[in-house]
CSV table of C-alpha atoms and ligand atoms in Angstrom, one decimal:
chain,number,residue,atom,x,y,z
M,475,UNK,CA,-99.0,45.7,37.5
M,476,UNK,CA,-98.5,42.3,35.9
M,477,UNK,CA,-101.1,39.7,36.7
M,478,UNK,CA,-100.2,36.1,37.5
M,479,UNK,CA,-102.5,33.2,38.1
M,480,UNK,CA,-101.8,31.3,41.3
M,481,UNK,CA,-102.9,27.8,40.2
M,482,UNK,CA,-101.8,24.6,38.7
M,483,UNK,CA,-105.2,23.9,37.1
M,484,UNK,CA,-104.8,23.7,33.3
M,485,UNK,CA,-108.5,24.5,32.9
M,486,UNK,CA,-108.2,27.7,34.9
M,487,UNK,CA,-105.0,28.6,33.1
M,488,UNK,CA,-106.5,28.0,29.7
M,489,UNK,CA,-109.5,30.2,30.7
M,490,UNK,CA,-107.1,32.9,32.0
M,491,UNK,CA,-105.0,32.7,28.8
M,492,UNK,CA,-108.1,33.3,26.7
M,493,UNK,CA,-108.8,36.5,28.6
M,494,UNK,CA,-105.4,37.9,27.4
M,495,UNK,CA,-104.5,39.5,30.7
M,496,UNK,CA,-102.4,36.8,32.3
M,497,UNK,CA,-98.7,37.5,32.3
M,498,UNK,CA,-97.4,34.5,34.3
M,499,UNK,CA,-98.2,31.6,36.6
M,500,UNK,CA,-97.2,30.7,40.2
M,501,UNK,CA,-97.5,27.2,41.4
M,502,UNK,CA,-96.5,25.6,44.7
M,503,UNK,CA,-96.4,22.0,45.9
M,504,UNK,CA,-99.9,22.3,47.5
M,505,UNK,CA,-101.4,23.6,44.3
M,506,UNK,CA,-99.7,20.9,42.2
M,507,UNK,CA,-100.8,18.2,44.7
M,508,UNK,CA,-104.4,19.2,44.1
M,509,UNK,CA,-104.2,18.3,40.4
M,510,UNK,CA,-104.4,14.8,39.0
M,511,UNK,CA,-101.3,13.8,36.9
M,512,UNK,CA,-97.6,14.1,36.9
M,513,UNK,CA,-96.4,17.6,38.2
M,514,UNK,CA,-93.7,17.7,35.7
M,515,UNK,CA,-96.1,17.1,32.8
M,516,UNK,CA,-98.5,19.7,34.2
M,517,UNK,CA,-95.7,22.2,34.3
M,518,UNK,CA,-94.8,21.5,30.7
M,519,UNK,CA,-98.4,22.0,29.7
M,520,UNK,CA,-98.6,25.2,31.6
M,521,UNK,CA,-95.6,26.5,29.7
M,522,UNK,CA,-97.5,25.7,26.5
M,523,UNK,CA,-100.4,27.8,27.6
M,524,UNK,CA,-98.8,31.0,28.9
M,525,UNK,CA,-95.7,32.7,27.5
M,526,UNK,CA,-94.4,34.2,30.7
M,527,UNK,CA,-92.7,33.3,34.0
M,528,UNK,CA,-93.9,30.0,35.4
M,529,UNK,CA,-92.8,29.4,39.0
M,530,UNK,CA,-92.0,25.8,40.0
M,531,UNK,CA,-91.1,25.2,43.6
M,532,UNK,CA,-88.3,23.0,45.0
M,533,UNK,CA,-89.2,20.7,47.9
M,534,UNK,CA,-85.7,19.9,49.1
M,535,UNK,CA,-84.7,21.7,52.3
M,536,UNK,CA,-80.9,21.7,51.9
M,537,UNK,CA,-79.1,23.9,49.4
M,538,UNK,CA,-77.5,21.1,47.3
M,539,UNK,CA,-80.9,19.4,47.0
M,540,UNK,CA,-82.6,22.7,46.1
M,541,UNK,CA,-80.0,23.4,43.5
M,542,UNK,CA,-80.4,20.0,41.9
M,543,UNK,CA,-84.2,20.3,41.8
M,544,UNK,CA,-84.0,23.9,40.6
M,545,UNK,CA,-81.7,22.9,37.7
M,546,UNK,CA,-84.1,20.2,36.8
M,547,UNK,CA,-87.2,22.5,36.8
M,548,UNK,CA,-85.3,25.1,34.8
M,549,UNK,CA,-84.4,22.4,32.2
M,550,UNK,CA,-88.1,21.8,31.4
M,551,UNK,CA,-88.7,25.2,29.7
M,552,UNK,CA,-87.0,28.6,29.3
M,553,UNK,CA,-89.9,30.2,31.1
M,554,UNK,CA,-89.6,28.2,34.3
M,555,UNK,CA,-88.6,30.3,37.4
M,556,UNK,CA,-87.3,28.3,40.3
M,557,UNK,CA,-89.1,28.9,43.5
M,558,UNK,CA,-86.9,28.6,46.6
M,559,UNK,CA,-88.2,29.1,50.2
M,560,UNK,CA,-86.8,32.0,52.2
M,561,UNK,CA,-84.4,30.0,54.5
M,562,UNK,CA,-80.6,30.1,55.0
M,563,UNK,CA,-80.4,27.1,52.6
M,564,UNK,CA,-82.8,28.8,50.2
M,565,UNK,CA,-80.5,31.8,50.1
M,566,UNK,CA,-77.4,29.7,49.3
M,567,UNK,CA,-79.4,27.9,46.6
M,568,UNK,CA,-80.6,31.2,45.2
M,569,UNK,CA,-77.1,32.6,44.8
M,570,UNK,CA,-76.0,29.4,43.1
M,571,UNK,CA,-78.9,29.1,40.8
M,572,UNK,CA,-78.9,32.8,39.8
M,573,UNK,CA,-75.1,32.6,39.2
M,574,UNK,CA,-75.9,29.9,36.6
M,575,UNK,CA,-78.4,32.2,34.9
M,576,UNK,CA,-81.6,30.7,36.3
M,577,UNK,CA,-84.3,33.0,37.6
M,578,UNK,CA,-85.4,32.5,41.3
M,579,UNK,CA,-88.6,33.5,42.9
M,580,UNK,CA,-88.0,33.5,46.7
M,581,UNK,CA,-91.2,32.4,48.3
M,582,UNK,CA,-92.6,32.4,51.8
M,583,UNK,CA,-91.6,36.0,52.5
M,584,UNK,CA,-93.2,37.6,55.5
M,585,UNK,CA,-90.9,40.5,56.3
M,586,UNK,CA,-88.9,43.3,54.5
M,587,UNK,CA,-85.7,41.9,55.9
M,588,UNK,CA,-86.3,38.6,54.2
M,589,UNK,CA,-87.0,40.3,51.0
M,590,UNK,CA,-83.8,42.4,51.3
M,591,UNK,CA,-81.7,39.3,51.7
M,592,UNK,CA,-83.5,37.5,48.9
M,593,UNK,CA,-82.8,40.4,46.5
M,594,UNK,CA,-79.1,40.6,47.6
M,595,UNK,CA,-78.8,36.8,46.9
M,596,UNK,CA,-79.9,37.5,43.3
M,597,UNK,CA,-83.6,36.6,43.4
M,598,UNK,CA,-85.5,37.9,40.4
M,599,UNK,CA,-88.8,37.9,42.3
M,600,UNK,CA,-89.8,38.0,46.0
M,601,UNK,CA,-93.2,36.7,47.1
M,602,UNK,CA,-94.6,38.3,50.2
M,603,UNK,CA,-97.7,36.4,51.3
M,604,UNK,CA,-100.2,39.1,52.1
M,605,UNK,CA,-103.2,36.9,53.0
M,606,UNK,CA,-101.3,34.6,55.3
M,607,UNK,CA,-100.1,37.7,57.3
M,608,UNK,CA,-103.6,39.1,57.4
M,609,UNK,CA,-104.7,35.6,58.7
M,610,UNK,CA,-102.5,36.2,61.8
M,611,UNK,CA,-103.8,39.8,62.3
M,612,UNK,CA,-100.6,41.4,60.8
M,613,UNK,CA,-101.2,43.9,58.0
M,614,UNK,CA,-99.7,42.0,55.0
M,615,UNK,CA,-99.9,44.9,52.7
M,616,UNK,CA,-97.6,47.0,54.8
M,617,UNK,CA,-94.9,44.4,54.1
M,618,UNK,CA,-95.5,44.9,50.4
M,619,UNK,CA,-95.2,48.7,50.8
M,620,UNK,CA,-92.0,48.4,52.7
M,621,UNK,CA,-90.4,46.0,50.3
M,622,UNK,CA,-91.3,48.2,47.3
M,623,UNK,CA,-89.8,51.2,49.0
M,624,UNK,CA,-86.5,49.4,49.9
M,625,UNK,CA,-86.1,48.0,46.4
M,626,UNK,CA,-86.8,51.5,44.9
M,627,UNK,CA,-84.2,53.1,47.3
M,628,UNK,CA,-81.5,50.8,46.1
M,629,UNK,CA,-82.7,50.2,42.5
M,630,UNK,CA,-82.8,46.4,42.9
M,631,UNK,CA,-83.9,44.7,39.8
M,632,UNK,CA,-85.9,42.2,41.9
M,633,UNK,CA,-89.6,42.4,41.3
M,634,UNK,CA,-92.2,42.4,44.2
M,635,UNK,CA,-94.7,39.7,43.5
M,636,UNK,CA,-97.6,40.2,45.9
M,637,UNK,CA,-98.8,36.7,46.7
M,638,UNK,CA,-101.5,35.1,48.7
M,639,UNK,CA,-104.0,37.7,47.4
M,640,UNK,CA,-107.4,36.5,48.4
M,641,UNK,CA,-109.9,39.1,47.1
M,642,UNK,CA,-110.1,42.0,44.7
M,643,UNK,CA,-109.3,44.7,47.4
M,644,UNK,CA,-106.0,42.9,48.0
M,645,UNK,CA,-105.3,43.4,44.3
M,646,UNK,CA,-106.2,47.1,44.4
M,647,UNK,CA,-104.1,47.7,47.4
M,648,UNK,CA,-101.1,45.8,45.9
M,649,UNK,CA,-101.4,47.9,42.8
M,650,UNK,CA,-101.5,51.1,44.9
M,651,UNK,CA,-98.4,50.1,46.8
M,652,UNK,CA,-96.6,49.7,43.5
M,653,UNK,CA,-96.1,45.9,43.6
M,654,UNK,CA,-94.8,44.9,40.2
M,655,UNK,CA,-96.9,41.7,40.0
M,656,UNK,CA,-99.9,40.3,41.8
M,657,UNK,CA,-100.6,36.6,41.8
M,658,UNK,CA,-104.1,35.4,42.5
M,659,UNK,CA,-106.5,32.5,42.1
M,660,UNK,CA,-108.7,32.4,39.0
M,661,UNK,CA,-111.8,33.4,41.1
M,662,UNK,CA,-110.1,36.6,42.3
M,663,UNK,CA,-109.2,37.5,38.7
M,664,UNK,CA,-112.8,37.0,37.6
M,665,UNK,CA,-113.9,39.1,40.5
M,666,UNK,CA,-111.8,42.0,39.3
M,667,UNK,CA,-114.1,42.4,36.3
M,668,UNK,CA,-117.4,42.0,38.1
M,669,UNK,CA,-119.6,45.0,38.6
M,670,UNK,CA,-123.4,44.9,39.1
M,671,UNK,CA,-123.8,48.2,37.3
M,672,UNK,CA,-122.2,46.7,34.2
M,673,UNK,CA,-124.6,43.8,34.3
M,674,UNK,CA,-127.6,46.1,34.9
M,675,UNK,CA,-126.4,48.5,32.2
M,676,UNK,CA,-125.9,45.7,29.6
M,677,UNK,CA,-129.3,44.3,30.3
M,678,UNK,CA,-130.9,47.7,29.8
M,679,UNK,CA,-129.1,48.2,26.5
M,680,UNK,CA,-130.2,44.8,25.2
M,681,UNK,CA,-133.8,45.2,26.4
M,682,UNK,CA,-134.1,48.7,24.8
M,683,UNK,CA,-132.6,47.3,21.5
M,684,UNK,CA,-135.1,44.4,21.4
M,685,UNK,CA,-138.0,46.9,22.2
M,686,UNK,CA,-136.9,49.2,19.4
M,687,UNK,CA,-136.6,46.2,16.9
M,688,UNK,CA,-140.2,45.1,17.8
M,689,UNK,CA,-141.5,48.7,17.3
M,690,UNK,CA,-139.8,48.9,13.9
M,691,UNK,CA,-141.2,45.6,12.9
M,692,UNK,CA,-144.7,46.6,14.0
M,693,UNK,CA,-144.5,49.9,12.0
M,694,UNK,CA,-143.2,48.1,8.9
M,695,UNK,CA,-146.2,45.7,9.1
M,696,UNK,CA,-148.8,48.5,9.1
O,821,E4P,C1,-97.6,32.2,45.9
O,821,E4P,O1,-96.7,32.0,45.2
O,821,E4P,C2,-98.4,31.2,46.7
O,821,E4P,O2,-98.6,30.1,45.8
O,821,E4P,C3,-99.8,31.6,47.1
O,821,E4P,O3,-100.0,33.0,46.7
O,821,E4P,C4,-100.2,31.3,48.5
O,821,E4P,O4,-101.5,31.7,48.6
O,821,E4P,P1,-102.4,31.2,49.9
O,821,E4P,O5,-101.8,31.8,51.1
O,821,E4P,O6,-103.8,31.7,49.6
O,821,E4P,O7,-102.2,29.7,49.9
């Protein structure tokens, strides 16, 4: 499964890039609004940090507006993927943008039928929001599982980008469901590596090593 960071923070993205496991970035208007600075400049800088798909979302709600914004985002860098919302206008924009050769990530997906239409409109990625479904007592991961099965049945090239992943178990489940990509905040990525037995084991190795060095030094001094 490819790992994307769901953030517009250049600091977090630089830290993620240094780990060598980040394959791409998803941003959205809320994430960009949290950062100081010009969103366009931030997106350019993100493209300089990660060599992979970088999602930039349109904010127009009509197809012509989305197409114009999408073309603009795509002109910033070859790695930009235009994020369009899963609406009727978003579908029209997706068809138009993909016909021009731009990649589209259809976002705000909450059902398999939305994903099916997105793939048929030419989207390269669909983003089912797992956490937001869980928030309303609906099993988000079941939507991921259904989309993966439908795309497999018909060999769609569209990748399932499990989004709104809020904790490490979401990542494990998305991987078990066969999601092609999981996008997550930096804190969740860091949490994937954490294990108390690793910390305890490392401490024991280092303590034993120090003890052995002291014993060797004492023997040598005799
Ligand atoms: C995905 O592209 C979205 O930016 C994101 O995953 C939404 O996550 P949230 O529901 O935690 O805001």
